[in-house]
Amino acid sequence: MRRQVLGYVLAILAIVAVVAIAAPALFDSASVGREDSARVSPTDAPEPGVALAARPDCPGEEIAGVELGCLGEAESGEGEASADSPAVINLWAWWCAPCREELPLFDELAQRRPDLVVAGVHADEHAGNGAALLEELGVGLASFQDDDNAFAAALELPRVVPITVVVAGGEPAAVYPRTFSTVEELERAVDEALADAPAAG
């Protein structure tokens, strides 16, 4: 009888040990596919609360009808852009790995297409981290700061980043909740959205 009880105890201890070893792996695999799977690793991320780096002025005090502050030390509204000017807005966040890959494309688009207002919207409360990422990437793109996701809420955007919004006549003409691989691909999508947009007036 004692041997049988001892056998049960050993079997239970063995099961507990296996579960303890396997549990972390199970939790890690369950998290794949969630929004945070696209986050940069903590070792690569700037610390929250870092000082703001100087950034270019934003093109006005609002974008697509949403009033936002400017990311960094720039003064919002110092830049000039007509409300009717076609615009390309990239919604991004400092912790988003695909955003890191895509942001330089918008910088290049802004240089190639002076007929467009190209700007970013940093959708995270840690503005210093956003400005630091742009500095690290060497991206000179002007970007608005959105602490509470007002931009995404106003335009009823999906709860993901990155998202590209093409604006024509002050209204969204197209929304792309995806990552672009090349500036040519991005420019083609923008031109198609503008061609399909209703004529202003």
PDB file of C-alpha atoms in Angstrom:
ATOM      1  CA  MET A   1       0.000   0.000   0.000  1.00  0.00           C
ATOM      2  CA  ARG A   2       2.793   2.377   0.919  1.00  0.00           C
ATOM      3  CA  ARG A   3       4.527   1.663  -2.367  1.00  0.00           C
ATOM      4  CA  GLN A   4       1.314   2.418  -4.251  1.00  0.00           C
ATOM      5  CA  VAL A   5       0.842   5.747  -2.424  1.00  0.00           C
ATOM      6  CA  LEU A   6       4.489   6.615  -2.993  1.00  0.00           C
ATOM      7  CA  GLY A   7       4.023   5.852  -6.677  1.00  0.00           C
ATOM      8  CA  TYR A   8       1.022   8.224  -6.863  1.00  0.00           C
ATOM      9  CA  VAL A   9       2.985  10.981  -5.124  1.00  0.00           C
ATOM     10  CA  LEU A  10       5.940  10.598  -7.470  1.00  0.00           C
ATOM     11  CA  ALA A  11       3.634  10.625 -10.481  1.00  0.00           C
ATOM     12  CA  ILE A  12       1.947  13.827  -9.298  1.00  0.00           C
ATOM     13  CA  LEU A  13       5.308  15.494  -8.656  1.00  0.00           C
ATOM     14  CA  ALA A  14       6.474  14.531 -12.132  1.00  0.00           C
ATOM     15  CA  ILE A  15       3.334  16.057 -13.702  1.00  0.00           C
ATOM     16  CA  VAL A  16       3.780  19.273 -11.707  1.00  0.00           C
ATOM     17  CA  ALA A  17       7.409  19.511 -12.833  1.00  0.00           C
ATOM     18  CA  VAL A  18       6.469  19.039 -16.502  1.00  0.00           C
ATOM     19  CA  VAL A  19       3.731  21.694 -16.284  1.00  0.00           C
ATOM     20  CA  ALA A  20       6.104  24.145 -14.585  1.00  0.00           C
ATOM     21  CA  ILE A  21       8.645  23.701 -17.383  1.00  0.00           C
ATOM     22  CA  ALA A  22       6.123  23.804 -20.231  1.00  0.00           C
ATOM     23  CA  ALA A  23       3.921  26.668 -18.993  1.00  0.00           C
ATOM     24  CA  PRO A  24       6.170  29.591 -20.093  1.00  0.00           C
ATOM     25  CA  ALA A  25       6.427  28.144 -23.605  1.00  0.00           C
ATOM     26  CA  LEU A  26       2.665  27.709 -23.757  1.00  0.00           C
ATOM     27  CA  PHE A  27       2.057  31.318 -22.757  1.00  0.00           C
ATOM     28  CA  ASP A  28       4.648  32.580 -25.274  1.00  0.00           C
ATOM     29  CA  SER A  29       3.078  30.657 -28.159  1.00  0.00           C
ATOM     30  CA  ALA A  30      -0.389  31.874 -27.184  1.00  0.00           C
ATOM     31  CA  SER A  31       0.731  35.478 -27.499  1.00  0.00           C
ATOM     32  CA  VAL A  32       1.831  35.091 -31.128  1.00  0.00           C
ATOM     33  CA  GLY A  33      -0.468  37.042 -33.401  1.00  0.00           C
ATOM     34  CA  ARG A  34      -1.494  39.586 -30.791  1.00  0.00           C
ATOM     35  CA  GLU A  35      -0.853  43.277 -31.331  1.00  0.00           C
ATOM     36  CA  ASP A  36       2.188  43.220 -29.031  1.00  0.00           C
ATOM     37  CA  SER A  37       3.914  40.609 -31.222  1.00  0.00           C
ATOM     38  CA  ALA A  38       4.887  43.520 -33.485  1.00  0.00           C
ATOM     39  CA  ARG A  39       6.584  45.381 -30.647  1.00  0.00           C
ATOM     40  CA  VAL A  40      10.318  45.938 -30.487  1.00  0.00           C
ATOM     41  CA  SER A  41      12.055  43.989 -27.756  1.00  0.00           C
ATOM     42  CA  PRO A  42      12.495  45.791 -24.397  1.00  0.00           C
ATOM     43  CA  THR A  43      16.275  45.751 -24.818  1.00  0.00           C
ATOM     44  CA  ASP A  44      15.966  47.727 -28.057  1.00  0.00           C
ATOM     45  CA  ALA A  45      13.348  50.193 -26.786  1.00  0.00           C
ATOM     46  CA  PRO A  46      14.142  53.671 -25.462  1.00  0.00           C
ATOM     47  CA  GLU A  47      13.221  54.262 -21.844  1.00  0.00           C
ATOM     48  CA  PRO A  48       9.823  55.944 -21.265  1.00  0.00           C
ATOM     49  CA  GLY A  49      10.154  59.581 -20.333  1.00  0.00           C
ATOM     50  CA  VAL A  50      13.284  60.328 -22.395  1.00  0.00           C
ATOM     51  CA  ALA A  51      13.873  63.976 -23.286  1.00  0.00           C
ATOM     52  CA  LEU A  52      12.268  65.297 -26.446  1.00  0.00           C
ATOM     53  CA  ALA A  53      14.552  65.709 -29.434  1.00  0.00           C
ATOM     54  CA  ALA A  54      14.096  68.756 -31.659  1.00  0.00           C
ATOM     55  CA  ARG A  55      11.855  67.929 -34.595  1.00  0.00           C
ATOM     56  CA  PRO A  56      10.607  69.729 -37.749  1.00  0.00           C
ATOM     57  CA  ASP A  57       7.501  71.911 -37.474  1.00  0.00           C
ATOM     58  CA  CYS A  58       4.165  70.288 -38.222  1.00  0.00           C
ATOM     59  CA  PRO A  59       2.226  71.417 -41.311  1.00  0.00           C
ATOM     60  CA  GLY A  60      -0.486  73.287 -39.411  1.00  0.00           C
ATOM     61  CA  GLU A  61      -2.380  72.771 -36.181  1.00  0.00           C
ATOM     62  CA  GLU A  62      -4.501  69.866 -37.400  1.00  0.00           C
ATOM     63  CA  ILE A  63      -4.418  67.012 -39.858  1.00  0.00           C
ATOM     64  CA  ALA A  64      -7.482  65.458 -41.535  1.00  0.00           C
ATOM     65  CA  GLY A  65      -9.635  67.694 -39.350  1.00  0.00           C
ATOM     66  CA  VAL A  66      -8.080  66.470 -36.075  1.00  0.00           C
ATOM     67  CA  GLU A  67      -6.256  69.011 -33.922  1.00  0.00           C
ATOM     68  CA  LEU A  68      -3.032  67.621 -32.471  1.00  0.00           C
ATOM     69  CA  GLY A  69       0.172  68.887 -30.920  1.00  0.00           C
ATOM     70  CA  CYS A  70       3.508  68.524 -32.673  1.00  0.00           C
ATOM     71  CA  LEU A  71       6.009  65.795 -31.745  1.00  0.00           C
ATOM     72  CA  GLY A  72       9.226  67.072 -30.233  1.00  0.00           C
ATOM     73  CA  GLU A  73      10.253  70.638 -29.505  1.00  0.00           C
ATOM     74  CA  ALA A  74       8.690  72.025 -32.681  1.00  0.00           C
ATOM     75  CA  GLU A  75       5.773  74.413 -32.311  1.00  0.00           C
ATOM     76  CA  SER A  76       2.537  73.052 -33.754  1.00  0.00           C
ATOM     77  CA  GLY A  77       1.159  75.218 -36.517  1.00  0.00           C
ATOM     78  CA  GLU A  78       4.458  76.849 -37.521  1.00  0.00           C
ATOM     79  CA  GLY A  79       4.503  74.962 -40.803  1.00  0.00           C
ATOM     80  CA  GLU A  80       2.154  76.002 -43.571  1.00  0.00           C
ATOM     81  CA  ALA A  81      -0.198  73.791 -45.566  1.00  0.00           C
ATOM     82  CA  SER A  82      -3.603  74.380 -47.064  1.00  0.00           C
ATOM     83  CA  ALA A  83      -6.439  72.348 -45.557  1.00  0.00           C
ATOM     84  CA  ASP A  84      -7.326  71.329 -49.126  1.00  0.00           C
ATOM     85  CA  SER A  85      -3.831  70.074 -49.939  1.00  0.00           C
ATOM     86  CA  PRO A  86      -3.660  66.329 -50.574  1.00  0.00           C
ATOM     87  CA  ALA A  87      -2.003  64.665 -47.602  1.00  0.00           C
ATOM     88  CA  VAL A  88      -0.458  61.331 -46.708  1.00  0.00           C
ATOM     89  CA  ILE A  89      -0.469  60.520 -43.011  1.00  0.00           C
ATOM     90  CA  ASN A  90       1.365  57.620 -41.429  1.00  0.00           C
ATOM     91  CA  LEU A  91       0.005  56.496 -38.042  1.00  0.00           C
ATOM     92  CA  TRP A  92       2.858  54.889 -36.125  1.00  0.00           C
ATOM     93  CA  ALA A  93       4.258  54.192 -32.654  1.00  0.00           C
ATOM     94  CA  TRP A  94       7.794  53.999 -31.278  1.00  0.00           C
ATOM     95  CA  TRP A  95       7.393  50.369 -30.139  1.00  0.00           C
ATOM     96  CA  CYS A  96       6.104  49.092 -33.508  1.00  0.00           C
ATOM     97  CA  ALA A  97       8.710  47.055 -35.408  1.00  0.00           C
ATOM     98  CA  PRO A  98       7.021  47.344 -38.857  1.00  0.00           C
ATOM     99  CA  CYS A  99       6.784  51.114 -38.325  1.00  0.00           C
ATOM    100  CA  ARG A 100      10.545  51.236 -37.866  1.00  0.00           C
ATOM    101  CA  GLU A 101      10.972  49.655 -41.293  1.00  0.00           C
ATOM    102  CA  GLU A 102       8.352  51.811 -42.996  1.00  0.00           C
ATOM    103  CA  LEU A 103       8.971  55.334 -41.642  1.00  0.00           C
ATOM    104  CA  PRO A 104      11.963  56.060 -43.925  1.00  0.00           C
ATOM    105  CA  LEU A 105       9.691  55.469 -46.938  1.00  0.00           C
ATOM    106  CA  PHE A 106       7.471  58.379 -45.895  1.00  0.00           C
ATOM    107  CA  ASP A 107      10.531  60.553 -45.453  1.00  0.00           C
ATOM    108  CA  GLU A 108      11.548  59.684 -49.017  1.00  0.00           C
ATOM    109  CA  LEU A 109       8.010  60.244 -50.321  1.00  0.00           C
ATOM    110  CA  ALA A 110       7.979  63.743 -48.797  1.00  0.00           C
ATOM    111  CA  GLN A 111      11.204  64.574 -50.652  1.00  0.00           C
ATOM    112  CA  ARG A 112       9.995  63.125 -53.941  1.00  0.00           C
ATOM    113  CA  ARG A 113       6.522  64.657 -53.854  1.00  0.00           C
ATOM    114  CA  PRO A 114       6.448  68.345 -52.849  1.00  0.00           C
ATOM    115  CA  ASP A 115       2.835  68.436 -54.096  1.00  0.00           C
ATOM    116  CA  LEU A 116       1.813  66.325 -51.089  1.00  0.00           C
ATOM    117  CA  VAL A 117       1.685  67.077 -47.383  1.00  0.00           C
ATOM    118  CA  VAL A 118       3.397  64.057 -45.840  1.00  0.00           C
ATOM    119  CA  ALA A 119       3.327  63.761 -42.056  1.00  0.00           C
ATOM    120  CA  GLY A 120       3.276  61.223 -39.278  1.00  0.00           C
ATOM    121  CA  VAL A 121       1.033  60.805 -36.260  1.00  0.00           C
ATOM    122  CA  HIS A 122       2.764  59.198 -33.291  1.00  0.00           C
ATOM    123  CA  ALA A 123       0.064  57.191 -31.501  1.00  0.00           C
ATOM    124  CA  ASP A 124       1.614  56.712 -28.068  1.00  0.00           C
ATOM    125  CA  GLU A 125       1.812  58.829 -24.914  1.00  0.00           C
ATOM    126  CA  HIS A 126       5.622  58.591 -24.728  1.00  0.00           C
ATOM    127  CA  ALA A 127       6.481  61.447 -27.097  1.00  0.00           C
ATOM    128  CA  GLY A 128      10.166  61.354 -26.167  1.00  0.00           C
ATOM    129  CA  ASN A 129      10.447  57.760 -27.336  1.00  0.00           C
ATOM    130  CA  GLY A 130       8.833  58.671 -30.648  1.00  0.00           C
ATOM    131  CA  ALA A 131      11.170  61.598 -31.269  1.00  0.00           C
ATOM    132  CA  ALA A 132      14.151  59.443 -30.258  1.00  0.00           C
ATOM    133  CA  LEU A 133      13.180  56.743 -32.756  1.00  0.00           C
ATOM    134  CA  LEU A 134      12.938  59.253 -35.615  1.00  0.00           C
ATOM    135  CA  GLU A 135      16.347  60.638 -34.659  1.00  0.00           C
ATOM    136  CA  GLU A 136      17.800  57.128 -34.521  1.00  0.00           C
ATOM    137  CA  LEU A 137      16.424  56.324 -37.991  1.00  0.00           C
ATOM    138  CA  GLY A 138      17.541  59.673 -39.422  1.00  0.00           C
ATOM    139  CA  VAL A 139      13.939  60.413 -40.450  1.00  0.00           C
ATOM    140  CA  GLY A 140      13.169  64.121 -40.880  1.00  0.00           C
ATOM    141  CA  LEU A 141       9.436  63.608 -41.328  1.00  0.00           C
ATOM    142  CA  ALA A 142       7.293  66.098 -39.389  1.00  0.00           C
ATOM    143  CA  SER A 143       5.021  64.229 -37.022  1.00  0.00           C
ATOM    144  CA  PHE A 144       2.086  65.078 -34.805  1.00  0.00           C
ATOM    145  CA  GLN A 145       1.833  63.726 -31.258  1.00  0.00           C
ATOM    146  CA  ASP A 146      -1.322  61.820 -30.285  1.00  0.00           C
ATOM    147  CA  ASP A 147      -1.322  60.890 -26.583  1.00  0.00           C
ATOM    148  CA  ASP A 148      -4.815  59.408 -26.459  1.00  0.00           C
ATOM    149  CA  ASN A 149      -5.463  58.036 -29.982  1.00  0.00           C
ATOM    150  CA  ALA A 150      -7.720  60.956 -30.884  1.00  0.00           C
ATOM    151  CA  PHE A 151      -6.712  60.708 -34.546  1.00  0.00           C
ATOM    152  CA  ALA A 152      -7.625  57.033 -34.898  1.00  0.00           C
ATOM    153  CA  ALA A 153     -10.854  57.545 -32.963  1.00  0.00           C
ATOM    154  CA  ALA A 154     -11.965  60.531 -35.052  1.00  0.00           C
ATOM    155  CA  LEU A 155     -11.346  58.697 -38.325  1.00  0.00           C
ATOM    156  CA  GLU A 156     -12.635  55.356 -36.941  1.00  0.00           C
ATOM    157  CA  LEU A 157      -9.409  53.595 -37.885  1.00  0.00           C
ATOM    158  CA  PRO A 158      -8.587  49.972 -37.026  1.00  0.00           C
ATOM    159  CA  ARG A 159      -6.752  49.502 -33.710  1.00  0.00           C
ATOM    160  CA  VAL A 160      -3.421  48.639 -35.346  1.00  0.00           C
ATOM    161  CA  VAL A 161      -0.244  50.370 -36.464  1.00  0.00           C
ATOM    162  CA  PRO A 162       1.056  51.223 -38.937  1.00  0.00           C
ATOM    163  CA  ILE A 163      -1.813  52.716 -40.916  1.00  0.00           C
ATOM    164  CA  THR A 164      -1.515  55.044 -43.904  1.00  0.00           C
ATOM    165  CA  VAL A 165      -4.311  57.541 -44.521  1.00  0.00           C
ATOM    166  CA  VAL A 166      -4.564  59.446 -47.811  1.00  0.00           C
ATOM    167  CA  VAL A 167      -6.523  62.694 -47.470  1.00  0.00           C
ATOM    168  CA  ALA A 168      -8.070  64.640 -50.355  1.00  0.00           C
ATOM    169  CA  GLY A 169     -10.149  67.794 -49.922  1.00  0.00           C
ATOM    170  CA  GLY A 170      -9.776  67.497 -46.166  1.00  0.00           C
ATOM    171  CA  GLU A 171     -11.440  64.065 -46.104  1.00  0.00           C
ATOM    172  CA  PRO A 172      -9.926  60.557 -45.978  1.00  0.00           C
ATOM    173  CA  ALA A 173      -9.756  59.142 -49.500  1.00  0.00           C
ATOM    174  CA  ALA A 174      -8.157  55.817 -48.566  1.00  0.00           C
ATOM    175  CA  VAL A 175      -7.014  53.931 -45.473  1.00  0.00           C
ATOM    176  CA  TYR A 176      -4.251  51.328 -45.692  1.00  0.00           C
ATOM    177  CA  PRO A 177      -3.827  49.271 -42.481  1.00  0.00           C
ATOM    178  CA  ARG A 178      -0.697  47.610 -43.823  1.00  0.00           C
ATOM    179  CA  THR A 179       3.042  48.036 -44.230  1.00  0.00           C
ATOM    180  CA  PHE A 180       4.552  49.261 -47.496  1.00  0.00           C
ATOM    181  CA  SER A 181       7.823  47.687 -48.629  1.00  0.00           C
ATOM    182  CA  THR A 182       9.089  50.309 -51.091  1.00  0.00           C
ATOM    183  CA  VAL A 183       8.508  53.993 -51.737  1.00  0.00           C
ATOM    184  CA  GLU A 184       7.328  53.119 -55.253  1.00  0.00           C
ATOM    185  CA  GLU A 185       4.620  50.859 -53.820  1.00  0.00           C
ATOM    186  CA  LEU A 186       3.594  53.593 -51.387  1.00  0.00           C
ATOM    187  CA  GLU A 187       3.524  56.282 -54.081  1.00  0.00           C
ATOM    188  CA  ARG A 188       1.447  54.086 -56.385  1.00  0.00           C
ATOM    189  CA  ALA A 189      -1.153  53.499 -53.643  1.00  0.00           C
ATOM    190  CA  VAL A 190      -1.298  57.223 -52.894  1.00  0.00           C
ATOM    191  CA  ASP A 191      -1.763  58.177 -56.546  1.00  0.00           C
ATOM    192  CA  GLU A 192      -4.518  55.580 -56.990  1.00  0.00           C
ATOM    193  CA  ALA A 193      -6.351  56.895 -53.919  1.00  0.00           C
ATOM    194  CA  LEU A 194      -6.117  60.487 -55.128  1.00  0.00           C
ATOM    195  CA  ALA A 195      -7.257  59.543 -58.630  1.00  0.00           C
ATOM    196  CA  ASP A 196     -10.365  57.858 -57.180  1.00  0.00           C
ATOM    197  CA  ALA A 197     -11.136  60.716 -54.752  1.00  0.00           C
ATOM    198  CA  PRO A 198     -14.053  63.059 -55.564  1.00  0.00           C
ATOM    199  CA  ALA A 199     -12.968  66.351 -57.124  1.00  0.00           C
ATOM    200  CA  ALA A 200     -12.753  69.215 -54.625  1.00  0.00           C
ATOM    201  CA  GLY A 201     -15.457  71.851 -54.740  1.00  0.00           C
TER     202      GLY A 201
END
